[in-house]
Amino acid sequence: MTKLKLNYEPQPKQAQAHSCPANEILYGGAAGPGKSHYLRMEAFIWCCRIPGLQVYLFRRTFPELEKNHILPSLEQFPKGVAQYKDQKRRWEFNNGAMLHFCHVQFEKDVFNYQGAEIHILLIDELTTFTEFIYLYLFGRNRCALDIPEKYRHKIPSTVCASNPGGVGHQFVKQRWVDFAEPFKLKRATEAEGGMVRCYIPGLLEDNPILQLRDPGYIHKLNALPEPFRTAYMKGDWEIFLGQAFNFNKYDHVIPPMEIPENAEIYMTYDWGYGAPFSILWFWVDADGRLYLFDEWYGCEEAETKNGIRLPDSDIAIQLKMKEQHPAFFARGRDIIRYTGHDSFSKKPDYKGGGQGKSTAEIFTEHDIHLIKADPNRLLKIRQFRERLKTPVNSKNEPTGDMPMLLVYDTCHHFIRTIPTLQTNIKKIEDINDKHPVEDHCYDSVTQICMARPLAITLPATKSAMTDKRIDNLKRGIRTVEDEYTIHAKQEEIETEKDLYANIYGQDPEYVDWEEGDLVSTMH
């Protein structure tokens, strides 16, 4: 066996990722830990190890692919081991292995790889990809090669790198970050591929070479406004670019507590069948603060985006049973219930034809009475944001007071889904619901926000400079500029007097001047 000297010394976190025994890995989080370099060298090392191996490295667009991987590989890969074929955008190794550089700018582009046998799938900046693209490529991750015994646990494998944020943030967070603790190996269910997953968080300080060669990079990150600074510096998956709501576990999540005896109890219901439904229960304190104390999220256990497809009558029956259970905080209390307009729409009668009963009518038969909630999309997002605000003083410093919405830490699906919602870039005052998102808890909580609205605090507006100047002049306050203007005007008047007197052959000191008349002639 020929020994190859590779000019690559991985940083500790990169080395940990290279040696990780999992075969579905996410590496990254913060900016600057050397994610792209790690992926590129991971591809090179495996191609050298196994003859005939097919490795595919993806970025979302070709310019990103060329800048971040193709051009650096031409400088970094040793000569004589492989040849780069520019037309085919791939490295062909002497042992028959190949490293393919690929991109999927549009979802339809995945079908270009319909027949591909991808032994190792590498994806850089995974959150820029949609879940559909990832799952389709993941489905091509297979291997019919005779892999040496010591490598069979790793082939086929999928290795990804990414920062928080982007269109794929939610599924990436759910698939790795929420799935297991960092560095912990955990096998996914067969329905999700059955591979061993591992999340390896990386920070800027894990890459001392970058800090040495570009010591100013950390200052550029620190100069970013929030939440961008925290997302890029700490790799916090609770905070990311494009996040719709500033909801976090630190400010809004509390341990369960007993409900005061006289507190009003509310329930909200976002209907769902093929998609999950969301039922939330709240109580309200004397200050009007909402406490979310329980939830029922109608989703499949393995795939939270899929509903459990319960008919309305079954939901009503199970709802009554839940509220009568001894563990229910508000057992035996009167409950005010809100729901969306779709719960009042007639459903098709599949047995007899025509129009069947609405969800509200079926619930009424089970002594559950629903109120139609206000559906205004513009106002409900404002009300929800107002509820999430952390109180600050005039200097924009936290006062230590609690927000007007608090959530018991037992409401896992609410805590999981609200931070993943993203702003609609085309309509900034709305959330992005054009790609598969779990917005059911959001649609449910905004019903109570609209039922108990808060006075929205508008930011103070600055007066125009002309308004300030007029106000000062009315109060007799003169600036240096005002004094200069008055002095210049007086000199102009004296000049006009001299000119007038010279024209009419009179000495200026004997002319009977009316200053008001003179000023009027100047205009």
Short mmCIF file of C-alpha atoms in Angstrom, two decimals:
data_model
loop_
_atom_site.label_atom_id
_atom_site.label_comp_id
_atom_site.label_asym_id
_atom_site.label_seq_id
_atom_site.Cartn_x
_atom_site.Cartn_y
_atom_site.Cartn_z
CA MET A 1 0.00 0.00 0.00
CA THR A 2 1.35 3.40 -0.99
CA LYS A 3 1.43 5.94 1.83
CA LEU A 4 0.11 9.35 0.88
CA LYS A 5 1.31 12.48 2.62
CA LEU A 6 -1.67 14.81 2.92
CA ASN A 7 -1.13 18.46 3.76
CA TYR A 8 -4.06 18.50 6.17
CA GLU A 9 -3.97 18.50 9.95
CA PRO A 10 -7.56 18.55 11.24
CA GLN A 11 -8.49 20.65 14.23
CA PRO A 12 -9.74 18.68 17.28
CA LYS A 13 -13.44 19.03 16.38
CA GLN A 14 -12.74 18.17 12.75
CA ALA A 15 -10.78 15.10 13.87
CA GLN A 16 -13.67 14.12 16.12
CA ALA A 17 -16.06 14.35 13.18
CA HIS A 18 -13.71 12.32 10.96
CA SER A 19 -13.52 9.53 13.55
CA CYS A 20 -17.20 9.54 14.53
CA PRO A 21 -18.68 6.02 14.07
CA ALA A 22 -22.14 7.36 13.19
CA ASN A 23 -23.25 7.23 9.56
CA GLU A 24 -25.66 10.21 9.58
CA ILE A 25 -23.71 13.18 10.94
CA LEU A 26 -24.36 16.90 11.31
CA TYR A 27 -21.26 19.03 11.97
CA GLY A 28 -21.41 22.74 12.69
CA GLY A 29 -23.66 25.31 14.26
CA ALA A 30 -21.56 28.46 14.55
CA ALA A 31 -19.64 30.24 11.81
CA GLY A 32 -15.97 29.45 11.29
CA PRO A 33 -15.26 25.94 12.69
CA GLY A 34 -13.98 24.71 9.29
CA LYS A 35 -17.09 22.87 8.12
CA SER A 36 -16.47 23.08 4.37
CA HIS A 37 -12.83 22.11 4.66
CA TYR A 38 -13.81 19.12 6.80
CA LEU A 39 -16.36 17.90 4.24
CA ARG A 40 -13.94 18.26 1.35
CA MET A 41 -11.19 16.33 3.13
CA GLU A 42 -13.68 13.71 4.35
CA ALA A 43 -14.52 13.06 0.70
CA PHE A 44 -10.85 12.88 -0.33
CA ILE A 45 -9.87 10.49 2.47
CA TRP A 46 -12.68 8.04 1.76
CA CYS A 47 -11.98 8.05 -1.98
CA CYS A 48 -8.37 7.13 -1.24
CA ARG A 49 -9.41 4.36 1.15
CA ILE A 50 -11.94 2.43 -0.95
CA PRO A 51 -11.51 1.69 -4.69
CA GLY A 52 -14.55 2.44 -6.79
CA LEU A 53 -16.25 4.54 -4.10
CA GLN A 54 -18.75 7.13 -5.34
CA VAL A 55 -18.85 10.27 -3.21
CA TYR A 56 -21.22 13.17 -3.96
CA LEU A 57 -20.66 16.62 -2.45
CA PHE A 58 -23.58 19.08 -2.73
CA ARG A 59 -24.14 22.82 -2.36
CA ARG A 60 -27.40 24.51 -3.24
CA THR A 61 -26.08 26.61 -6.16
CA PHE A 62 -23.17 26.19 -8.57
CA PRO A 63 -21.45 29.53 -7.69
CA GLU A 64 -21.37 28.41 -4.05
CA LEU A 65 -20.10 24.99 -5.09
CA GLU A 66 -17.35 26.43 -7.25
CA LYS A 67 -16.19 29.01 -4.74
CA ASN A 68 -16.34 26.85 -1.62
CA HIS A 69 -15.24 23.45 -2.94
CA ILE A 70 -14.12 23.13 -6.57
CA LEU A 71 -11.49 25.88 -6.55
CA PRO A 72 -10.14 25.03 -3.06
CA SER A 73 -9.89 21.33 -4.01
CA LEU A 74 -7.69 22.21 -6.99
CA GLU A 75 -5.22 23.79 -4.58
CA GLN A 76 -5.48 21.33 -1.70
CA PHE A 77 -5.70 17.85 -3.24
CA PRO A 78 -2.29 16.23 -3.84
CA LYS A 79 -1.26 15.76 -7.47
CA GLY A 80 -0.82 12.29 -8.86
CA VAL A 81 -3.61 10.69 -6.81
CA ALA A 82 -6.52 11.92 -8.88
CA GLN A 83 -7.32 14.03 -11.92
CA TYR A 84 -10.00 16.70 -12.01
CA LYS A 85 -12.34 16.48 -15.02
CA ASP A 86 -13.65 19.99 -15.54
CA GLN A 87 -16.46 19.09 -17.94
CA LYS A 88 -17.82 16.43 -15.60
CA ARG A 89 -17.09 18.41 -12.42
CA ARG A 90 -15.55 15.46 -10.64
CA TRP A 91 -12.27 14.10 -9.34
CA GLU A 92 -11.36 10.70 -10.79
CA PHE A 93 -8.99 8.79 -8.50
CA ASN A 94 -6.44 6.28 -9.67
CA ASN A 95 -8.23 3.49 -7.77
CA GLY A 96 -11.51 4.11 -9.60
CA ALA A 97 -13.15 6.17 -6.85
CA MET A 98 -14.86 9.42 -7.83
CA LEU A 99 -15.78 12.64 -6.06
CA HIS A 100 -18.70 14.36 -7.80
CA PHE A 101 -19.37 18.08 -7.22
CA CYS A 102 -23.12 18.65 -7.47
CA HIS A 103 -25.77 21.30 -6.85
CA VAL A 104 -29.56 21.30 -6.57
CA GLN A 105 -30.76 24.87 -7.04
CA PHE A 106 -34.39 23.88 -7.60
CA GLU A 107 -36.31 20.96 -6.14
CA LYS A 108 -36.90 19.49 -9.60
CA ASP A 109 -33.11 19.20 -10.03
CA VAL A 110 -33.01 16.25 -7.63
CA PHE A 111 -34.42 14.04 -10.36
CA ASN A 112 -31.08 14.39 -12.16
CA TYR A 113 -29.83 11.93 -9.52
CA GLN A 114 -32.73 9.51 -9.76
CA GLY A 115 -30.56 6.54 -10.70
CA ALA A 116 -27.47 7.51 -8.73
CA GLU A 117 -25.86 5.14 -6.25
CA ILE A 118 -24.39 7.51 -3.70
CA HIS A 119 -22.05 5.66 -1.37
CA ILE A 120 -21.21 8.75 0.70
CA LEU A 121 -23.52 11.77 0.58
CA LEU A 122 -21.97 15.07 1.69
CA ILE A 123 -24.11 18.24 1.93
CA ASP A 124 -22.66 21.62 2.82
CA GLU A 125 -24.94 24.28 4.41
CA LEU A 126 -27.78 21.80 4.76
CA THR A 127 -30.30 24.38 6.04
CA THR A 128 -30.30 26.03 2.60
CA PHE A 129 -31.89 22.83 1.25
CA THR A 130 -35.54 21.88 1.64
CA GLU A 131 -36.49 18.73 3.47
CA PHE A 132 -37.74 17.19 0.22
CA ILE A 133 -34.33 17.64 -1.44
CA TYR A 134 -32.56 16.10 1.53
CA LEU A 135 -34.87 13.10 1.80
CA TYR A 136 -34.70 12.44 -1.94
CA LEU A 137 -30.90 12.48 -1.97
CA PHE A 138 -30.87 10.50 1.27
CA GLY A 139 -32.93 7.88 -0.57
CA ARG A 140 -30.11 7.53 -3.13
CA ASN A 141 -27.58 6.90 -0.34
CA ARG A 142 -26.93 3.18 -0.92
CA CYS A 143 -24.02 0.87 -1.66
CA ALA A 144 -23.62 -2.42 -3.57
CA LEU A 145 -19.82 -2.35 -3.35
CA ASP A 146 -17.94 -5.02 -1.44
CA ILE A 147 -16.82 -2.76 1.41
CA PRO A 148 -14.01 -3.96 3.72
CA GLU A 149 -15.36 -5.26 7.02
CA LYS A 150 -13.82 -2.48 9.12
CA TYR A 151 -15.64 0.19 7.09
CA ARG A 152 -19.07 -1.42 6.72
CA HIS A 153 -20.53 0.52 9.66
CA LYS A 154 -19.74 3.76 7.79
CA ILE A 155 -20.77 2.93 4.22
CA PRO A 156 -23.27 4.08 3.09
CA SER A 157 -23.22 7.31 5.06
CA THR A 158 -24.52 10.86 4.99
CA VAL A 159 -22.45 13.72 6.42
CA CYS A 160 -23.74 17.29 6.53
CA ALA A 161 -22.52 20.67 7.74
CA SER A 162 -24.58 23.76 8.42
CA ASN A 163 -25.34 26.92 10.38
CA PRO A 164 -28.77 27.58 11.92
CA GLY A 165 -31.34 29.36 9.78
CA GLY A 166 -32.62 28.99 6.26
CA VAL A 167 -35.47 27.11 4.67
CA GLY A 168 -34.34 23.78 6.15
CA HIS A 169 -33.76 24.96 9.71
CA GLN A 170 -36.75 23.18 11.21
CA PHE A 171 -36.16 19.71 9.81
CA VAL A 172 -32.39 19.86 10.46
CA LYS A 173 -32.94 20.90 14.07
CA GLN A 174 -35.52 18.18 14.56
CA ARG A 175 -33.48 15.48 12.82
CA TRP A 176 -30.25 16.03 14.78
CA VAL A 177 -30.25 18.78 17.42
CA ASP A 178 -33.52 17.76 19.10
CA PHE A 179 -33.02 14.06 18.39
CA ALA A 180 -30.13 13.47 20.82
CA GLU A 181 -27.63 15.37 22.94
CA PRO A 182 -24.47 16.63 21.21
CA PHE A 183 -21.86 13.92 20.54
CA LYS A 184 -24.30 11.18 21.56
CA LEU A 185 -24.89 8.33 19.08
CA LYS A 186 -28.53 7.36 18.59
CA ARG A 187 -30.07 5.16 15.94
CA ALA A 188 -33.09 6.50 14.07
CA THR A 189 -36.21 4.41 13.54
CA GLU A 190 -36.51 2.30 10.40
CA ALA A 191 -39.20 4.71 9.18
CA GLU A 192 -36.55 7.46 9.25
CA GLY A 193 -33.77 5.44 7.62
CA GLY A 194 -32.46 3.45 10.59
CA MET A 195 -29.01 5.10 10.50
CA VAL A 196 -26.95 6.11 13.54
CA ARG A 197 -27.11 9.88 14.00
CA CYS A 198 -24.76 12.24 15.77
CA TYR A 199 -24.67 16.02 16.11
CA ILE A 200 -21.18 17.51 16.53
CA PRO A 201 -21.41 21.24 17.37
CA GLY A 202 -18.56 23.41 16.15
CA LEU A 203 -17.59 26.93 17.23
CA LEU A 204 -15.16 29.52 15.93
CA GLU A 205 -12.73 28.79 18.77
CA ASP A 206 -12.50 25.22 17.47
CA ASN A 207 -10.61 26.59 14.46
CA PRO A 208 -7.48 28.39 15.78
CA ILE A 209 -5.96 28.44 12.28
CA LEU A 210 -8.71 30.76 11.02
CA GLN A 211 -8.34 32.97 14.10
CA LEU A 212 -4.58 33.15 13.51
CA ARG A 213 -4.83 33.94 9.80
CA ASP A 214 -7.83 36.26 10.10
CA PRO A 215 -7.87 37.65 13.67
CA GLY A 216 -10.43 40.27 12.66
CA TYR A 217 -13.08 37.71 11.72
CA ILE A 218 -14.39 37.44 15.27
CA HIS A 219 -14.87 41.22 15.39
CA LYS A 220 -16.96 41.05 12.22
CA LEU A 221 -19.23 38.49 13.89
CA ASN A 222 -19.45 40.57 17.07
CA ALA A 223 -20.46 43.58 14.98
CA LEU A 224 -23.56 41.81 13.71
CA PRO A 225 -26.90 42.87 15.23
CA GLU A 226 -28.96 40.38 17.20
CA PRO A 227 -30.15 37.72 16.63
CA PHE A 228 -27.48 37.27 13.95
CA ARG A 229 -24.58 37.66 16.39
CA THR A 230 -25.78 34.92 18.73
CA ALA A 231 -26.71 32.59 15.87
CA TYR A 232 -23.30 32.85 14.23
CA MET A 233 -21.14 33.13 17.36
CA LYS A 234 -22.75 30.42 19.47
CA GLY A 235 -24.47 28.29 16.85
CA ASP A 236 -27.68 28.52 18.89
CA TRP A 237 -30.39 26.58 17.07
CA GLU A 238 -33.06 28.41 19.07
CA ILE A 239 -31.99 31.66 17.34
CA PHE A 240 -31.44 31.93 13.60
CA LEU A 241 -31.62 34.30 10.65
CA GLY A 242 -35.17 34.91 9.49
CA GLN A 243 -36.76 33.79 12.76
CA ALA A 244 -40.31 35.12 13.04
CA PHE A 245 -40.60 35.26 16.84
CA ASN A 246 -38.27 35.94 19.73
CA PHE A 247 -39.47 32.96 21.75
CA ASN A 248 -36.89 31.19 23.89
CA LYS A 249 -36.69 28.82 26.82
CA TYR A 250 -34.88 31.35 29.00
CA ASP A 251 -37.55 34.05 29.01
CA HIS A 252 -40.79 32.21 28.28
CA VAL A 253 -40.66 28.66 29.68
CA ILE A 254 -41.37 27.92 33.37
CA PRO A 255 -41.95 24.83 35.54
CA PRO A 256 -45.61 23.84 36.10
CA MET A 257 -47.46 25.59 38.92
CA GLU A 258 -50.92 25.32 40.41
CA ILE A 259 -53.66 27.37 38.77
CA PRO A 260 -55.21 30.03 41.04
CA GLU A 261 -58.77 29.22 42.06
CA ASN A 262 -60.43 32.22 40.41
CA ALA A 263 -58.30 32.31 37.23
CA GLU A 264 -60.15 32.19 33.91
CA ILE A 265 -59.42 29.09 31.80
CA TYR A 266 -59.27 29.12 28.00
CA MET A 267 -58.87 26.48 25.30
CA THR A 268 -57.90 27.09 21.67
CA TYR A 269 -58.20 24.62 18.80
CA ASP A 270 -56.53 24.63 15.41
CA TRP A 271 -58.26 21.93 13.36
CA GLY A 272 -56.25 19.32 11.48
CA TYR A 273 -56.68 15.88 9.99
CA GLY A 274 -53.91 14.97 7.52
CA ALA A 275 -51.80 17.64 9.25
CA PRO A 276 -51.65 17.80 13.07
CA PHE A 277 -54.32 19.57 15.09
CA SER A 278 -53.31 21.70 18.06
CA ILE A 279 -55.32 22.13 21.27
CA LEU A 280 -53.90 24.47 23.91
CA TRP A 281 -55.12 25.31 27.42
CA PHE A 282 -54.38 28.62 29.17
CA TRP A 283 -55.08 30.37 32.41
CA VAL A 284 -54.93 34.14 32.97
CA ASP A 285 -53.56 35.96 36.03
CA ALA A 286 -54.73 39.29 37.48
CA ASP A 287 -52.33 41.22 35.21
CA GLY A 288 -53.74 39.62 32.05
CA ARG A 289 -50.69 37.41 31.58
CA LEU A 290 -51.35 34.13 29.76
CA TYR A 291 -50.00 30.80 31.04
CA LEU A 292 -50.01 27.87 28.62
CA PHE A 293 -50.34 24.91 30.98
CA ASP A 294 -51.28 21.98 28.72
CA GLU A 295 -51.40 20.91 25.08
CA TRP A 296 -52.65 18.12 22.83
CA TYR A 297 -50.80 17.92 19.53
CA GLY A 298 -52.43 15.46 17.13
CA CYS A 299 -49.39 14.12 15.27
CA GLU A 300 -47.73 10.81 14.56
CA GLU A 301 -44.99 9.94 17.01
CA ALA A 302 -42.36 9.22 14.35
CA GLU A 303 -43.34 11.98 11.90
CA THR A 304 -44.64 15.10 13.60
CA LYS A 305 -45.72 16.74 10.35
CA ASN A 306 -48.37 14.05 9.82
CA GLY A 307 -51.71 14.19 11.58
CA ILE A 308 -53.25 11.21 13.37
CA ARG A 309 -56.41 11.49 11.24
CA LEU A 310 -58.96 11.38 14.04
CA PRO A 311 -62.59 12.22 13.18
CA ASP A 312 -64.13 15.14 15.04
CA SER A 313 -66.27 12.91 17.25
CA ASP A 314 -63.23 10.97 18.49
CA ILE A 315 -61.35 14.19 19.23
CA ALA A 316 -64.33 15.50 21.22
CA ILE A 317 -64.60 12.28 23.25
CA GLN A 318 -60.89 12.14 24.02
CA LEU A 319 -60.86 15.86 24.80
CA LYS A 320 -63.52 15.39 27.49
CA MET A 321 -61.62 12.43 28.91
CA LYS A 322 -58.40 14.45 29.11
CA GLU A 323 -60.08 17.35 30.90
CA GLN A 324 -61.63 14.95 33.44
CA HIS A 325 -58.34 13.19 34.18
CA PRO A 326 -56.98 13.80 37.72
CA ALA A 327 -53.65 15.03 36.29
CA PHE A 328 -55.36 17.84 34.33
CA PHE A 329 -54.58 21.15 36.07
CA ALA A 330 -57.99 22.70 35.38
CA ARG A 331 -60.12 19.64 36.13
CA GLY A 332 -63.76 20.56 36.78
CA ARG A 333 -63.32 24.23 35.82
CA ASP A 334 -65.41 26.16 33.31
CA ILE A 335 -63.48 26.65 30.05
CA ILE A 336 -63.93 29.31 27.36
CA ARG A 337 -63.09 27.74 24.00
CA TYR A 338 -61.98 29.37 20.73
CA THR A 339 -61.34 27.88 17.31
CA GLY A 340 -60.74 28.94 13.72
CA HIS A 341 -63.37 29.59 11.06
CA ASP A 342 -62.75 26.23 9.39
CA SER A 343 -64.33 24.49 12.39
CA PHE A 344 -67.65 26.11 11.45
CA SER A 345 -67.58 25.01 7.81
CA LYS A 346 -69.83 22.18 6.75
CA LYS A 347 -68.00 18.94 5.97
CA PRO A 348 -68.97 16.65 3.07
CA ASP A 349 -71.27 13.80 4.09
CA TYR A 350 -69.44 10.85 2.59
CA LYS A 351 -72.15 8.35 3.52
CA GLY A 352 -75.32 10.11 2.40
CA GLY A 353 -73.93 12.84 0.14
CA GLY A 354 -74.47 16.56 0.49
CA GLN A 355 -73.25 18.64 3.44
CA GLY A 356 -72.52 17.06 6.79
CA LYS A 357 -72.10 18.60 10.22
CA SER A 358 -69.33 21.05 10.99
CA THR A 359 -66.68 20.41 13.63
CA ALA A 360 -68.36 22.95 15.94
CA GLU A 361 -71.70 21.14 15.63
CA ILE A 362 -70.15 17.76 16.42
CA PHE A 363 -68.33 19.22 19.42
CA THR A 364 -71.60 20.77 20.64
CA GLU A 365 -73.18 17.30 20.68
CA HIS A 366 -70.48 16.38 23.21
CA ASP A 367 -71.15 19.50 25.31
CA ILE A 368 -68.07 21.32 24.00
CA HIS A 369 -69.05 24.78 22.80
CA LEU A 370 -66.68 26.64 20.48
CA ILE A 371 -66.42 30.38 19.77
CA LYS A 372 -65.27 31.65 16.39
CA ALA A 373 -61.86 33.36 16.78
CA ASP A 374 -60.75 36.55 15.02
CA PRO A 375 -58.71 35.41 11.96
CA ASN A 376 -57.00 38.72 11.08
CA ARG A 377 -53.50 37.59 10.04
CA LEU A 378 -51.93 41.04 10.38
CA LEU A 379 -53.26 41.75 13.86
CA LYS A 380 -52.76 38.29 15.32
CA ILE A 381 -49.03 38.26 14.59
CA ARG A 382 -48.71 41.69 16.21
CA GLN A 383 -50.59 40.51 19.29
CA PHE A 384 -48.46 37.39 19.58
CA ARG A 385 -45.25 39.41 19.32
CA GLU A 386 -46.56 41.84 21.94
CA ARG A 387 -47.14 38.90 24.28
CA LEU A 388 -43.59 37.62 23.75
CA LYS A 389 -41.89 40.97 24.46
CA THR A 390 -39.42 40.96 27.34
CA PRO A 391 -40.03 44.20 29.30
CA VAL A 392 -37.24 46.79 29.05
CA ASN A 393 -36.69 50.27 30.50
CA SER A 394 -36.06 53.55 28.68
CA LYS A 395 -32.43 52.53 28.14
CA ASN A 396 -33.53 49.29 26.48
CA GLU A 397 -32.28 47.27 29.46
CA PRO A 398 -34.27 44.27 30.78
CA THR A 399 -36.37 45.15 33.79
CA GLY A 400 -36.58 41.60 35.08
CA ASP A 401 -40.36 41.51 34.65
CA MET A 402 -41.96 38.53 32.94
CA PRO A 403 -43.37 38.56 29.40
CA MET A 404 -47.14 38.46 28.99
CA LEU A 405 -47.05 34.84 27.79
CA LEU A 406 -45.43 32.03 29.77
CA VAL A 407 -45.33 28.35 28.86
CA TYR A 408 -45.11 25.30 31.13
CA ASP A 409 -42.09 23.19 30.24
CA THR A 410 -44.40 20.20 29.69
CA CYS A 411 -45.78 21.74 26.47
CA HIS A 412 -43.08 20.19 24.30
CA HIS A 413 -44.62 20.67 20.85
CA PHE A 414 -45.33 24.37 21.42
CA ILE A 415 -41.75 24.90 22.66
CA ARG A 416 -40.42 22.88 19.72
CA THR A 417 -42.34 24.47 16.85
CA ILE A 418 -42.70 28.20 17.67
CA PRO A 419 -38.95 29.01 17.45
CA THR A 420 -38.71 27.33 14.03
CA LEU A 421 -41.24 29.62 12.31
CA GLN A 422 -39.73 32.02 9.80
CA THR A 423 -40.69 35.43 8.46
CA ASN A 424 -42.21 35.71 5.00
CA ILE A 425 -39.56 37.66 3.07
CA LYS A 426 -42.20 38.95 0.63
CA LYS A 427 -44.62 39.99 3.38
CA ILE A 428 -42.64 40.85 6.47
CA GLU A 429 -45.72 41.11 8.70
CA ASP A 430 -46.56 37.43 8.25
CA ILE A 431 -44.96 34.05 8.70
CA ASN A 432 -43.68 31.90 5.87
CA ASP A 433 -46.18 29.07 5.35
CA LYS A 434 -45.32 28.32 1.70
CA HIS A 435 -43.12 25.34 2.54
CA PRO A 436 -43.99 22.54 4.98
CA VAL A 437 -43.99 24.14 8.43
CA GLU A 438 -45.58 23.21 11.73
CA ASP A 439 -47.54 26.40 12.38
CA HIS A 440 -50.45 24.69 14.14
CA CYS A 441 -49.49 25.77 17.68
CA TYR A 442 -48.99 29.30 16.34
CA ASP A 443 -52.46 29.36 14.75
CA SER A 444 -53.88 28.05 18.02
CA VAL A 445 -52.15 30.48 20.40
CA THR A 446 -53.03 33.52 18.29
CA GLN A 447 -56.72 32.77 18.88
CA ILE A 448 -56.36 33.58 22.58
CA CYS A 449 -54.09 36.53 21.76
CA MET A 450 -56.90 38.02 19.65
CA ALA A 451 -59.52 37.18 22.27
CA ARG A 452 -57.54 39.02 24.97
CA PRO A 453 -55.65 41.73 23.04
CA LEU A 454 -52.97 43.90 24.57
CA ALA A 455 -52.42 47.57 23.83
CA ILE A 456 -49.61 47.54 21.26
CA THR A 457 -46.67 49.76 22.19
CA LEU A 458 -45.44 51.66 19.16
CA PRO A 459 -41.84 52.86 19.01
CA ALA A 460 -41.36 56.57 19.64
CA THR A 461 -40.99 58.52 16.40
CA LYS A 462 -38.37 61.24 16.01
CA SER A 463 -39.54 64.71 15.06
CA ALA A 464 -38.30 66.13 11.79
CA MET A 465 -35.51 68.72 12.06
CA THR A 466 -37.75 71.44 10.64
CA ASP A 467 -40.41 70.70 13.29
CA LYS A 468 -37.82 71.00 16.06
CA ARG A 469 -36.49 74.28 14.69
CA ILE A 470 -39.94 75.86 14.41
CA ASP A 471 -40.73 74.73 17.96
CA ASN A 472 -37.50 76.28 19.25
CA LEU A 473 -38.12 79.57 17.46
CA LYS A 474 -41.62 79.76 18.97
CA ARG A 475 -40.07 79.36 22.41
CA GLY A 476 -37.37 81.98 21.66
CA ILE A 477 -34.52 79.49 21.51
CA ARG A 478 -31.94 80.40 18.88
CA THR A 479 -29.14 78.21 17.61
CA VAL A 480 -25.76 79.41 16.30
CA GLU A 481 -27.09 78.89 12.79
CA ASP A 482 -30.12 81.09 13.55
CA GLU A 483 -27.91 83.92 14.87
CA TYR A 484 -25.74 83.73 11.76
CA THR A 485 -28.80 83.85 9.49
CA ILE A 486 -30.21 86.92 11.28
CA HIS A 487 -26.87 88.74 11.09
CA ALA A 488 -26.52 87.96 7.37
CA LYS A 489 -30.06 89.22 6.74
CA GLN A 490 -29.31 92.51 8.51
CA GLU A 491 -26.18 93.04 6.41
CA GLU A 492 -28.21 92.35 3.27
CA ILE A 493 -30.75 95.01 4.30
CA GLU A 494 -28.02 97.61 4.86
CA THR A 495 -26.55 96.84 1.43
CA GLU A 496 -29.93 97.33 -0.22
CA LYS A 497 -30.35 100.67 1.55
CA ASP A 498 -27.01 101.97 0.21
CA LEU A 499 -27.85 100.78 -3.30
CA TYR A 500 -31.24 102.48 -3.27
CA ALA A 501 -29.80 105.77 -2.03
CA ASN A 502 -27.05 105.80 -4.66
CA ILE A 503 -29.56 105.21 -7.46
CA TYR A 504 -31.70 108.19 -6.41
CA GLY A 505 -28.72 110.46 -5.62
CA GLN A 506 -29.54 110.77 -1.96
CA ASP A 507 -27.34 110.23 1.04
CA PRO A 508 -28.45 106.94 2.64
CA GLU A 509 -28.61 108.51 6.11
CA TYR A 510 -31.42 110.94 4.98
CA VAL A 511 -33.66 108.31 3.32
CA ASP A 512 -36.76 107.53 5.28
CA TRP A 513 -36.65 103.74 5.31
CA GLU A 514 -39.46 101.45 6.30
CA GLU A 515 -37.74 98.18 7.02
CA GLY A 516 -40.87 96.15 6.41
CA ASP A 517 -41.27 97.70 2.97
CA LEU A 518 -37.67 96.96 2.12
CA VAL A 519 -37.94 93.36 3.14
CA SER A 520 -41.07 92.97 1.07
CA THR A 521 -39.31 94.31 -2.02
CA MET A 522 -36.61 91.68 -1.61
CA HIS A 523 -39.06 88.89 -2.25
#
